[in-house]
Tab-separated table of C-alpha atoms and ligand atoms in Angstrom:
chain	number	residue	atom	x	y	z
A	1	UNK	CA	114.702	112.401	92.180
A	2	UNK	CA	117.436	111.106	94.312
A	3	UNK	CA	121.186	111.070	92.688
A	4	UNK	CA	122.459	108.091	92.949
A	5	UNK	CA	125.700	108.818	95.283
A	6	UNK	CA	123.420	109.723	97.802
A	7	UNK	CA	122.328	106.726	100.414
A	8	UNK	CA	119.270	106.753	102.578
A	9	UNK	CA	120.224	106.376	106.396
A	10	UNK	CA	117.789	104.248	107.872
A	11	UNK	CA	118.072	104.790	111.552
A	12	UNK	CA	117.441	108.736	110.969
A	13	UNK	CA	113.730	107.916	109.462
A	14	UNK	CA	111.016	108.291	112.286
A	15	UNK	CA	108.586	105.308	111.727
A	16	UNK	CA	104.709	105.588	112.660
A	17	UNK	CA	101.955	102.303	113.328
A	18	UNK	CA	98.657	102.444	111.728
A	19	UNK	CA	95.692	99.876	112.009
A	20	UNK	CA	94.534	99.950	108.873
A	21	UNK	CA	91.963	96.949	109.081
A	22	UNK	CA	91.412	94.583	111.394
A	23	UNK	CA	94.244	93.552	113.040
A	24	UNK	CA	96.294	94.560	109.867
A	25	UNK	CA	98.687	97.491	110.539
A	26	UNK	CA	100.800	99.462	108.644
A	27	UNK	CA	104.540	100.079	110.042
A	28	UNK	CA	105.793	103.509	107.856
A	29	UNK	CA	109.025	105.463	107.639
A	30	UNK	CA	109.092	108.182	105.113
A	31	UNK	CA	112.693	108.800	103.613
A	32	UNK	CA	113.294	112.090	102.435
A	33	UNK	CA	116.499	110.973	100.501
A	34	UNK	CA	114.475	109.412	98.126
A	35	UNK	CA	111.273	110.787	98.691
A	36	UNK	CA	108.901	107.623	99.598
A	37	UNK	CA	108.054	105.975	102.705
A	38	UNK	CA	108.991	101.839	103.865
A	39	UNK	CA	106.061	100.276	104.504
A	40	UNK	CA	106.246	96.737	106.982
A	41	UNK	CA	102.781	95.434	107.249
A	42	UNK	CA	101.802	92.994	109.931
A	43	UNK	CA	98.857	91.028	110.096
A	44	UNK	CA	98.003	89.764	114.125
A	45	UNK	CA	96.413	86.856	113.663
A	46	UNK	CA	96.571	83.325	115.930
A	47	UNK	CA	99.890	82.975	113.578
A	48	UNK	CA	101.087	86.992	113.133
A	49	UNK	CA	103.153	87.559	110.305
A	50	UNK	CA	105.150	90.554	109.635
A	51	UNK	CA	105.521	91.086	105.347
A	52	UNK	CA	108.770	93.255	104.843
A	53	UNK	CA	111.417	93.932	107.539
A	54	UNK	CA	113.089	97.030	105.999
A	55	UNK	CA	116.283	97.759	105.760
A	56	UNK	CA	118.781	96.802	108.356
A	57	UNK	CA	119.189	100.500	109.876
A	58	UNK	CA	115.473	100.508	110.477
A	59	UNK	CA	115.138	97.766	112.605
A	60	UNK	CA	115.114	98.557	116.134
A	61	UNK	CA	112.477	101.230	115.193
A	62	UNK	CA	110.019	98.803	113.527
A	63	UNK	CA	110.787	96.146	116.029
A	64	UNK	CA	109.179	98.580	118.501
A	65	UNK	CA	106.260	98.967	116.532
A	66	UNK	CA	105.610	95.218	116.396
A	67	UNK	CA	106.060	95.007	119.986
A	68	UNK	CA	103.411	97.450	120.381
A	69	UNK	CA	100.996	94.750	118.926
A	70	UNK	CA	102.222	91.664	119.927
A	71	UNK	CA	105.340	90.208	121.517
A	72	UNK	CA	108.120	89.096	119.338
A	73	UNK	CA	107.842	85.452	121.063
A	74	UNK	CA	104.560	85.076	119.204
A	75	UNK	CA	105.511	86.398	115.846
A	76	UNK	CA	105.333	83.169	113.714
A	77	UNK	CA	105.984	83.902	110.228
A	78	UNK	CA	108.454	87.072	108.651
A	79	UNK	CA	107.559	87.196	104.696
A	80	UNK	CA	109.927	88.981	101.979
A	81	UNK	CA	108.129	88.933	98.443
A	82	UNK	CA	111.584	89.642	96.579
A	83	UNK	CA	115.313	89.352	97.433
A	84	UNK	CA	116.077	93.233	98.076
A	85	UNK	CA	117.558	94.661	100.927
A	86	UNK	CA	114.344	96.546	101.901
A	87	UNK	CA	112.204	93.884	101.919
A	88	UNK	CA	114.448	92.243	104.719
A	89	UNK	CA	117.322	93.897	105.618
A	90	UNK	CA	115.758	93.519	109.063
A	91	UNK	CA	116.665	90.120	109.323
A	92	UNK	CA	116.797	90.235	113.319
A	93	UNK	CA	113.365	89.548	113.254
A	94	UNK	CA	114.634	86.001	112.426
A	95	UNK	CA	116.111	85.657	115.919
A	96	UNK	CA	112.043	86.557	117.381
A	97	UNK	CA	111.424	82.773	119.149
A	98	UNK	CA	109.599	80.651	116.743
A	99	UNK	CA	110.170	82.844	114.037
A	100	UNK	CA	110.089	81.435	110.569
A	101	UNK	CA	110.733	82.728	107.287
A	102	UNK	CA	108.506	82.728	104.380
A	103	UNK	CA	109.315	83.544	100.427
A	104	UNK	CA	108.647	82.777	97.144
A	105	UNK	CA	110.448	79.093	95.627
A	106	UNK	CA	112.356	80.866	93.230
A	107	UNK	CA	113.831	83.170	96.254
A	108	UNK	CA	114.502	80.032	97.464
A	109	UNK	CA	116.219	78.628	94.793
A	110	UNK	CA	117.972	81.089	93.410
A	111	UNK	CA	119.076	83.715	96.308
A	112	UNK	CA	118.783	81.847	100.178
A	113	UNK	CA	120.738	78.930	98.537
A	114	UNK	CA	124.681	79.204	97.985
A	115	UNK	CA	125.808	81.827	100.668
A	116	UNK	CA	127.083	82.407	104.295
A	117	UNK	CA	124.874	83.384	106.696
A	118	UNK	CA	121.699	83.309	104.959
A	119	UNK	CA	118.844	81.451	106.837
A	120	UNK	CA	118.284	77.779	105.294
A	121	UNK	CA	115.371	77.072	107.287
A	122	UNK	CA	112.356	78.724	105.275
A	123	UNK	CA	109.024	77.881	103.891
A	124	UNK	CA	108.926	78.022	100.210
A	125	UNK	CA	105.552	78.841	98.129
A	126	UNK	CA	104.605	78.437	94.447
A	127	UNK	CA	101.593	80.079	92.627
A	128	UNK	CA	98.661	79.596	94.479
A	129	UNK	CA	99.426	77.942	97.380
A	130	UNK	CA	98.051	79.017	100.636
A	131	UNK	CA	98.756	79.448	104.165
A	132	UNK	CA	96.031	79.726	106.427
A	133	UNK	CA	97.271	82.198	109.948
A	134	UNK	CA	93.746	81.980	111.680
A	135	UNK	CA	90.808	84.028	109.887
A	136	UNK	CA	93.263	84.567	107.303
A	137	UNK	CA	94.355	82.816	104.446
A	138	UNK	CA	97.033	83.929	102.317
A	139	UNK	CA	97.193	83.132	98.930
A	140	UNK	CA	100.770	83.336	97.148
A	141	UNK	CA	100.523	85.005	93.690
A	142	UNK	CA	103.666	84.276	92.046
A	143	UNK	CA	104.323	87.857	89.178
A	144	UNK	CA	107.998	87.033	87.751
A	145	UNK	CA	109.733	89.771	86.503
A	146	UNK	CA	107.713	92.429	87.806
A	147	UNK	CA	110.736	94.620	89.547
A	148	UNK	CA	112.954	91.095	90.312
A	149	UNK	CA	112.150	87.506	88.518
A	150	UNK	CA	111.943	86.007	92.547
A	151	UNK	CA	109.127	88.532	93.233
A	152	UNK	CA	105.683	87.530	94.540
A	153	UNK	CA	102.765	88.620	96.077
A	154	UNK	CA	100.247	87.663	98.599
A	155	UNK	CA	96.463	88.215	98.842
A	156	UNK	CA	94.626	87.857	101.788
A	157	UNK	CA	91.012	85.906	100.482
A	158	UNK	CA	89.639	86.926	103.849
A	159	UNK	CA	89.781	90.747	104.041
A	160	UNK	CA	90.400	90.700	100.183
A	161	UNK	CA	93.954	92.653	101.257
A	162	UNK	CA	96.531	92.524	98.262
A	163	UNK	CA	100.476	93.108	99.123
A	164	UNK	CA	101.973	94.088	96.230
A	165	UNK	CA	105.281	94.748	97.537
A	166	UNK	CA	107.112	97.483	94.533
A	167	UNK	CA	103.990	97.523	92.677
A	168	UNK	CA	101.336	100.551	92.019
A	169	UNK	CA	103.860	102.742	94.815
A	170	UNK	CA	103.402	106.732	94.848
A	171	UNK	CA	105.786	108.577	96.074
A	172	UNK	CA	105.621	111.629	99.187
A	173	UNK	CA	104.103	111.162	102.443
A	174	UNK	CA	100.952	110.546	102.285
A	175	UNK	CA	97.838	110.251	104.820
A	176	UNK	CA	98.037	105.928	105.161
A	177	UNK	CA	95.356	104.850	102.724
A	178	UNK	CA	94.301	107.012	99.876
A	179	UNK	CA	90.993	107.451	97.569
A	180	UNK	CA	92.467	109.139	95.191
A	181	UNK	CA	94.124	108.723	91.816
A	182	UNK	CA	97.751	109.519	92.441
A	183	UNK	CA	98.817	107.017	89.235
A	184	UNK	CA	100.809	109.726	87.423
A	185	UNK	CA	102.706	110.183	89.627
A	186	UNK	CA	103.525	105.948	90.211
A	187	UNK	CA	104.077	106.045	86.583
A	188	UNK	CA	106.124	108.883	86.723
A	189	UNK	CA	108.300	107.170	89.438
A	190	UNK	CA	108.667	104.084	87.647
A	191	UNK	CA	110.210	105.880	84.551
A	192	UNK	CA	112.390	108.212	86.677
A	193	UNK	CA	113.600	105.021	88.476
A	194	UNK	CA	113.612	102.224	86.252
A	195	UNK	CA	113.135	99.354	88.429
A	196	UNK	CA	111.338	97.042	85.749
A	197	UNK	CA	112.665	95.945	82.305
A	198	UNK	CA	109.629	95.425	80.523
A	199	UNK	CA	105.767	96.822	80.963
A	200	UNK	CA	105.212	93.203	79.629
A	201	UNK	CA	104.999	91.298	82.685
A	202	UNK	CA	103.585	94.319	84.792
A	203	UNK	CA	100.919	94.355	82.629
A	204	UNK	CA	99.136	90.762	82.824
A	205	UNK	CA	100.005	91.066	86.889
A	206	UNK	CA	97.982	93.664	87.314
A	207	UNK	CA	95.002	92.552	85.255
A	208	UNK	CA	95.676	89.589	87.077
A	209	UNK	CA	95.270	91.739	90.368
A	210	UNK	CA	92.392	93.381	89.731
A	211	UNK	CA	90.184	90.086	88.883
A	212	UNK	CA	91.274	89.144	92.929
A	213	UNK	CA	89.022	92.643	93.628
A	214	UNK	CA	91.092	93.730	96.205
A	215	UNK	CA	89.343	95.918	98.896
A	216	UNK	CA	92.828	97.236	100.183
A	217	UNK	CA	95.880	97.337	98.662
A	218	UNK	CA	99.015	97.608	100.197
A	219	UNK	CA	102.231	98.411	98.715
A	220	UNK	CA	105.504	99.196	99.902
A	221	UNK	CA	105.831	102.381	99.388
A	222	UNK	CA	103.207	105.358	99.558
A	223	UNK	CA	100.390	104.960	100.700
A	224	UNK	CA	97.395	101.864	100.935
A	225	UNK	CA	95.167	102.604	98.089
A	226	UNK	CA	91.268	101.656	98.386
A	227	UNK	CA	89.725	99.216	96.387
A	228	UNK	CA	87.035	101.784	94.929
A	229	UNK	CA	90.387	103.577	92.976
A	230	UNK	CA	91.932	100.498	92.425
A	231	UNK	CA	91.188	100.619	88.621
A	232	UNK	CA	92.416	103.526	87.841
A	233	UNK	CA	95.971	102.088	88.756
A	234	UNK	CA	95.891	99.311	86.784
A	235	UNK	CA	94.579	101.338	83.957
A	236	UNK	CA	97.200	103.933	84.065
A	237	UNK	CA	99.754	100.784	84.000
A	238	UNK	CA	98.020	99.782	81.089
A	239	UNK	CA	98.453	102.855	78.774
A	240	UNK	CA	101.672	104.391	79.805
A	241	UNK	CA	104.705	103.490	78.793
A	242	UNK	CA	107.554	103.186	82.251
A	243	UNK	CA	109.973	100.296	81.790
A	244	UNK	CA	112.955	101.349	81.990
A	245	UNK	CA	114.740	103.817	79.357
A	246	UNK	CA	117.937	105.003	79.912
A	247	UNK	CA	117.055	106.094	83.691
A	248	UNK	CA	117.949	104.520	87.220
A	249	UNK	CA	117.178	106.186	90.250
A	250	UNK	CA	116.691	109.647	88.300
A	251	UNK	CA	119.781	109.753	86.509
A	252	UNK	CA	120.669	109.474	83.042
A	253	UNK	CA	122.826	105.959	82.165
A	254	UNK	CA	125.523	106.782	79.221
A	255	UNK	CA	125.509	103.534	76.806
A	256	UNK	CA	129.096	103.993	75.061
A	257	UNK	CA	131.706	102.109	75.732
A	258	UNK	CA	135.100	104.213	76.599
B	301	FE2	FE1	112.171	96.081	95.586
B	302	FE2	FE1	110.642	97.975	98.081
Protein backbone atom coordinates (compact mmCIF):
# COMPACT_ATOMS: atom_id res chain seq x y z
CA UNK A 1 0.00 0.00 0.00
CA UNK A 2 0.87 3.54 -0.63
CA UNK A 3 2.53 5.62 2.48
CA UNK A 4 0.84 8.35 2.99
CA UNK A 5 3.67 11.17 2.27
CA UNK A 6 3.70 10.00 -1.04
CA UNK A 7 1.21 11.97 -3.68
CA UNK A 8 0.03 10.61 -6.96
CA UNK A 9 1.03 13.00 -9.94
CA UNK A 10 -1.72 13.06 -12.20
CA UNK A 11 -0.36 14.39 -15.40
CA UNK A 12 2.40 11.44 -15.41
CA UNK A 13 -0.59 8.66 -15.63
CA UNK A 14 -1.17 7.60 -19.38
CA UNK A 15 -5.03 7.36 -19.76
CA UNK A 16 -6.70 4.78 -22.31
CA UNK A 17 -10.73 4.96 -23.92
CA UNK A 18 -12.73 1.88 -23.94
CA UNK A 19 -16.37 1.34 -25.33
CA UNK A 20 -17.59 -0.76 -23.03
CA UNK A 21 -21.38 -0.79 -24.16
CA UNK A 22 -23.13 1.08 -26.33
CA UNK A 23 -22.09 4.35 -26.49
CA UNK A 24 -20.82 4.00 -22.81
CA UNK A 25 -17.00 4.29 -22.55
CA UNK A 26 -14.64 3.93 -20.05
CA UNK A 27 -11.83 6.80 -19.70
CA UNK A 28 -8.81 4.87 -17.40
CA UNK A 29 -5.51 5.98 -15.91
CA UNK A 30 -3.79 3.47 -13.79
CA UNK A 31 -1.65 5.11 -10.90
CA UNK A 32 1.12 3.19 -9.79
CA UNK A 33 1.54 5.37 -6.58
CA UNK A 34 -1.32 3.89 -5.24
CA UNK A 35 -1.82 1.02 -7.24
CA UNK A 36 -5.49 1.50 -8.90
CA UNK A 37 -6.65 3.05 -11.95
CA UNK A 38 -9.27 6.56 -12.32
CA UNK A 39 -12.00 5.61 -14.08
CA UNK A 40 -14.27 8.75 -15.99
CA UNK A 41 -17.15 7.12 -17.67
CA UNK A 42 -19.11 8.88 -20.35
CA UNK A 43 -22.27 7.96 -21.67
CA UNK A 44 -22.92 9.65 -25.58
CA UNK A 45 -26.25 10.01 -25.68
CA UNK A 46 -28.57 13.04 -27.42
CA UNK A 47 -27.55 14.70 -23.83
CA UNK A 48 -23.72 13.07 -23.16
CA UNK A 49 -22.73 13.12 -19.75
CA UNK A 50 -19.35 12.57 -18.46
CA UNK A 51 -19.60 10.85 -14.49
CA UNK A 52 -16.18 11.73 -12.75
CA UNK A 53 -13.64 14.30 -14.05
CA UNK A 54 -10.53 13.11 -12.13
CA UNK A 55 -8.26 14.89 -10.56
CA UNK A 56 -7.15 18.25 -11.73
CA UNK A 57 -3.60 17.01 -13.14
CA UNK A 58 -5.48 14.57 -15.31
CA UNK A 59 -7.45 16.75 -17.19
CA UNK A 60 -6.09 17.66 -20.42
CA UNK A 61 -5.53 13.85 -20.90
CA UNK A 62 -9.18 12.84 -20.33
CA UNK A 63 -10.41 15.90 -22.07
CA UNK A 64 -8.78 14.31 -25.15
CA UNK A 65 -10.46 11.22 -24.69
CA UNK A 66 -13.89 12.86 -24.62
CA UNK A 67 -13.07 14.71 -27.62
CA UNK A 68 -12.43 11.56 -29.29
CA UNK A 69 -16.24 10.81 -28.88
CA UNK A 70 -17.89 13.86 -29.04
CA UNK A 71 -17.06 17.56 -29.01
CA UNK A 72 -16.91 19.34 -25.76
CA UNK A 73 -19.68 21.92 -27.20
CA UNK A 74 -22.14 19.05 -26.96
CA UNK A 75 -21.25 17.65 -23.61
CA UNK A 76 -24.42 18.55 -21.58
CA UNK A 77 -24.20 17.23 -18.21
CA UNK A 78 -20.60 16.56 -15.91
CA UNK A 79 -21.81 14.29 -12.77
CA UNK A 80 -19.64 13.90 -9.41
CA UNK A 81 -21.38 11.25 -7.02
CA UNK A 82 -19.32 12.59 -3.88
CA UNK A 83 -17.37 15.77 -2.99
CA UNK A 84 -13.66 14.33 -3.48
CA UNK A 85 -11.10 15.69 -5.47
CA UNK A 86 -11.10 12.68 -7.87
CA UNK A 87 -14.42 12.69 -8.66
CA UNK A 88 -13.96 16.34 -10.08
CA UNK A 89 -10.87 17.80 -9.73
CA UNK A 90 -11.31 18.25 -13.48
CA UNK A 91 -13.54 20.96 -13.10
CA UNK A 92 -12.54 22.55 -16.63
CA UNK A 93 -14.97 20.46 -18.04
CA UNK A 94 -17.35 23.09 -16.52
CA UNK A 95 -16.11 25.72 -18.98
CA UNK A 96 -17.27 22.85 -22.13
CA UNK A 97 -20.32 25.28 -23.75
CA UNK A 98 -23.54 24.25 -22.26
CA UNK A 99 -22.00 22.33 -19.72
CA UNK A 100 -23.92 21.73 -16.56
CA UNK A 101 -23.19 20.16 -13.42
CA UNK A 102 -25.00 17.42 -11.79
CA UNK A 103 -24.72 15.98 -7.94
CA UNK A 104 -26.39 14.66 -5.25
CA UNK A 105 -28.73 17.48 -2.86
CA UNK A 106 -26.76 16.89 0.01
CA UNK A 107 -23.45 17.80 -2.20
CA UNK A 108 -25.39 20.57 -2.79
CA UNK A 109 -26.17 21.56 0.45
CA UNK A 110 -23.50 20.86 2.30
CA UNK A 111 -20.16 21.28 0.02
CA UNK A 112 -21.04 23.66 -3.46
CA UNK A 113 -22.70 26.10 -0.94
CA UNK A 114 -20.46 28.55 1.27
CA UNK A 115 -17.15 28.90 -0.81
CA UNK A 116 -15.24 30.90 -3.54
CA UNK A 117 -15.14 29.70 -6.72
CA UNK A 118 -17.28 26.78 -6.55
CA UNK A 119 -19.94 26.54 -9.37
CA UNK A 120 -23.56 27.65 -8.00
CA UNK A 121 -25.30 26.74 -11.03
CA UNK A 122 -26.00 22.84 -10.65
CA UNK A 123 -28.78 20.39 -10.82
CA UNK A 124 -29.48 18.80 -7.57
CA UNK A 125 -31.07 15.09 -7.24
CA UNK A 126 -32.67 13.20 -4.33
CA UNK A 127 -33.34 9.38 -4.12
CA UNK A 128 -34.94 8.28 -7.04
CA UNK A 129 -35.27 10.92 -9.20
CA UNK A 130 -34.46 10.59 -12.79
CA UNK A 131 -32.99 12.23 -15.67
CA UNK A 132 -33.77 11.00 -18.91
CA UNK A 133 -30.35 11.85 -21.68
CA UNK A 134 -32.08 10.12 -24.76
CA UNK A 135 -32.37 6.13 -24.58
CA UNK A 136 -31.14 6.57 -21.22
CA UNK A 137 -32.57 7.24 -18.07
CA UNK A 138 -30.66 7.69 -15.05
CA UNK A 139 -31.92 6.94 -11.90
CA UNK A 140 -30.19 8.69 -8.74
CA UNK A 141 -29.68 6.19 -5.86
CA UNK A 142 -28.92 8.23 -2.96
CA UNK A 143 -26.24 5.51 -0.32
CA UNK A 144 -25.22 8.06 2.62
CA UNK A 145 -22.31 7.24 4.33
CA UNK A 146 -20.97 4.77 2.11
CA UNK A 147 -17.19 6.36 1.74
CA UNK A 148 -18.70 10.28 2.25
CA UNK A 149 -22.43 11.07 3.73
CA UNK A 150 -22.93 13.36 0.12
CA UNK A 151 -22.25 10.16 -1.89
CA UNK A 152 -24.66 8.78 -4.51
CA UNK A 153 -25.03 6.66 -7.24
CA UNK A 154 -26.65 6.39 -10.54
CA UNK A 155 -28.19 3.45 -12.46
CA UNK A 156 -28.87 3.49 -15.88
CA UNK A 157 -32.68 1.51 -16.18
CA UNK A 158 -31.89 1.26 -19.86
CA UNK A 159 -28.66 -0.76 -20.21
CA UNK A 160 -29.17 -1.80 -16.48
CA UNK A 161 -25.43 0.04 -16.00
CA UNK A 162 -24.76 0.79 -12.18
CA UNK A 163 -21.98 3.62 -11.26
CA UNK A 164 -20.97 3.00 -8.07
CA UNK A 165 -18.37 5.51 -7.83
CA UNK A 166 -15.78 4.07 -4.50
CA UNK A 167 -17.82 1.08 -4.21
CA UNK A 168 -16.92 -2.83 -4.98
CA UNK A 169 -13.19 -1.18 -6.51
CA UNK A 170 -10.18 -3.80 -7.00
CA UNK A 171 -7.13 -2.67 -7.16
CA UNK A 172 -4.08 -3.32 -10.22
CA UNK A 173 -4.61 -2.87 -13.77
CA UNK A 174 -6.85 -4.84 -14.98
CA UNK A 175 -8.25 -5.91 -18.60
CA UNK A 176 -11.59 -3.14 -18.54
CA UNK A 177 -14.43 -5.40 -17.47
CA UNK A 178 -13.83 -8.52 -15.52
CA UNK A 179 -15.74 -12.05 -14.93
CA UNK A 180 -14.06 -12.89 -12.26
CA UNK A 181 -14.20 -12.79 -8.48
CA UNK A 182 -11.46 -10.40 -7.50
CA UNK A 183 -13.59 -9.45 -4.00
CA UNK A 184 -10.68 -10.29 -1.67
CA UNK A 185 -8.82 -8.33 -2.84
CA UNK A 186 -11.71 -5.07 -2.74
CA UNK A 187 -12.09 -6.16 0.75
CA UNK A 188 -8.64 -6.27 1.35
CA UNK A 189 -8.30 -2.66 -0.02
CA UNK A 190 -10.98 -1.32 1.94
CA UNK A 191 -9.33 -2.46 5.27
CA UNK A 192 -5.81 -1.40 4.18
CA UNK A 193 -7.38 2.01 3.30
CA UNK A 194 -10.12 2.76 5.47
CA UNK A 195 -12.26 4.92 3.49
CA UNK A 196 -15.67 3.91 5.25
CA UNK A 197 -16.57 4.14 8.99
CA UNK A 198 -19.00 1.57 9.29
CA UNK A 199 -19.86 -1.84 7.11
CA UNK A 200 -23.39 -0.67 8.29
CA UNK A 201 -24.42 1.47 5.58
CA UNK A 202 -22.28 -0.46 2.88
CA UNK A 203 -24.15 -3.24 3.64
CA UNK A 204 -28.00 -2.37 2.91
CA UNK A 205 -26.44 -0.33 -0.37
CA UNK A 206 -25.32 -3.11 -1.80
CA UNK A 207 -28.27 -5.42 -1.20
CA UNK A 208 -29.94 -2.51 -2.35
CA UNK A 209 -27.73 -2.75 -5.61
CA UNK A 210 -28.08 -6.01 -6.40
CA UNK A 211 -32.13 -6.03 -6.41
CA UNK A 212 -31.47 -3.12 -9.50
CA UNK A 213 -29.69 -6.48 -11.33
CA UNK A 214 -27.15 -4.61 -12.80
CA UNK A 215 -25.75 -6.07 -16.12
CA UNK A 216 -22.53 -3.83 -15.82
CA UNK A 217 -21.11 -2.29 -13.13
CA UNK A 218 -18.87 0.41 -13.14
CA UNK A 219 -16.79 1.67 -10.45
CA UNK A 220 -14.13 4.03 -10.13
CA UNK A 221 -11.47 2.23 -9.72
CA UNK A 222 -10.42 -1.30 -11.22
CA UNK A 223 -12.03 -2.65 -13.45
CA UNK A 224 -16.13 -2.92 -14.78
CA UNK A 225 -17.32 -6.06 -13.26
CA UNK A 226 -20.14 -8.19 -15.18
CA UNK A 227 -23.38 -8.68 -13.91
CA UNK A 228 -23.04 -12.66 -13.94
CA UNK A 229 -20.17 -12.05 -10.83
CA UNK A 230 -21.96 -9.39 -9.47
CA UNK A 231 -23.06 -11.48 -6.39
CA UNK A 232 -20.19 -12.58 -5.34
CA UNK A 233 -19.25 -8.84 -4.51
CA UNK A 234 -21.96 -8.07 -2.60
CA UNK A 235 -21.61 -11.29 -0.77
CA UNK A 236 -18.05 -10.86 0.12
CA UNK A 237 -19.25 -7.24 1.50
CA UNK A 238 -21.61 -9.05 3.41
CA UNK A 239 -19.35 -11.41 5.48
CA UNK A 240 -16.15 -9.59 5.87
CA UNK A 241 -15.45 -7.29 8.17
CA UNK A 242 -13.44 -3.71 6.34
CA UNK A 243 -14.58 -0.49 8.00
CA UNK A 244 -12.07 1.12 9.06
CA UNK A 245 -9.64 -0.05 12.05
CA UNK A 246 -6.83 1.77 12.88
CA UNK A 247 -5.63 1.99 9.04
CA UNK A 248 -5.70 4.92 6.37
CA UNK A 249 -4.13 4.60 3.21
CA UNK A 250 -1.97 1.49 4.52
CA UNK A 251 -0.59 2.95 7.48
CA UNK A 252 -1.06 2.39 10.99
CA UNK A 253 -2.94 5.61 12.95
CA UNK A 254 -1.42 5.92 16.72
CA UNK A 255 -4.58 6.84 19.08
CA UNK A 256 -2.62 8.46 22.19
CA UNK A 257 -2.61 11.68 22.85
CA UNK A 258 1.12 13.24 23.44
FE1 LIG B 1 -13.96 8.92 -3.14
FE1 LIG C 1 -12.73 7.71 -6.16
Amino acid sequence: MPEVSKNINPSKIDVSLSEINDGIYRICGFDDTYGITFNQLLIDDEKPILIHTGPVGMYEKIEAKVKEVIGLEKLIYVAFLHFESDEWGGMEFLNSPGARLVCSDLSSKLNLTGWNNVPLDHISFWDNEKLNIGKATLRFIMTPHVHHWDSMMIFEENSKSLFTSDLFIQPGFNKPVISEDLSDSMIALYQAVGIFASEKPVRITSKRLEKLKPKMIYPMHGSCIDGSIFSNYVDSIMKNDFAYSGKLLGQNMEYEVA
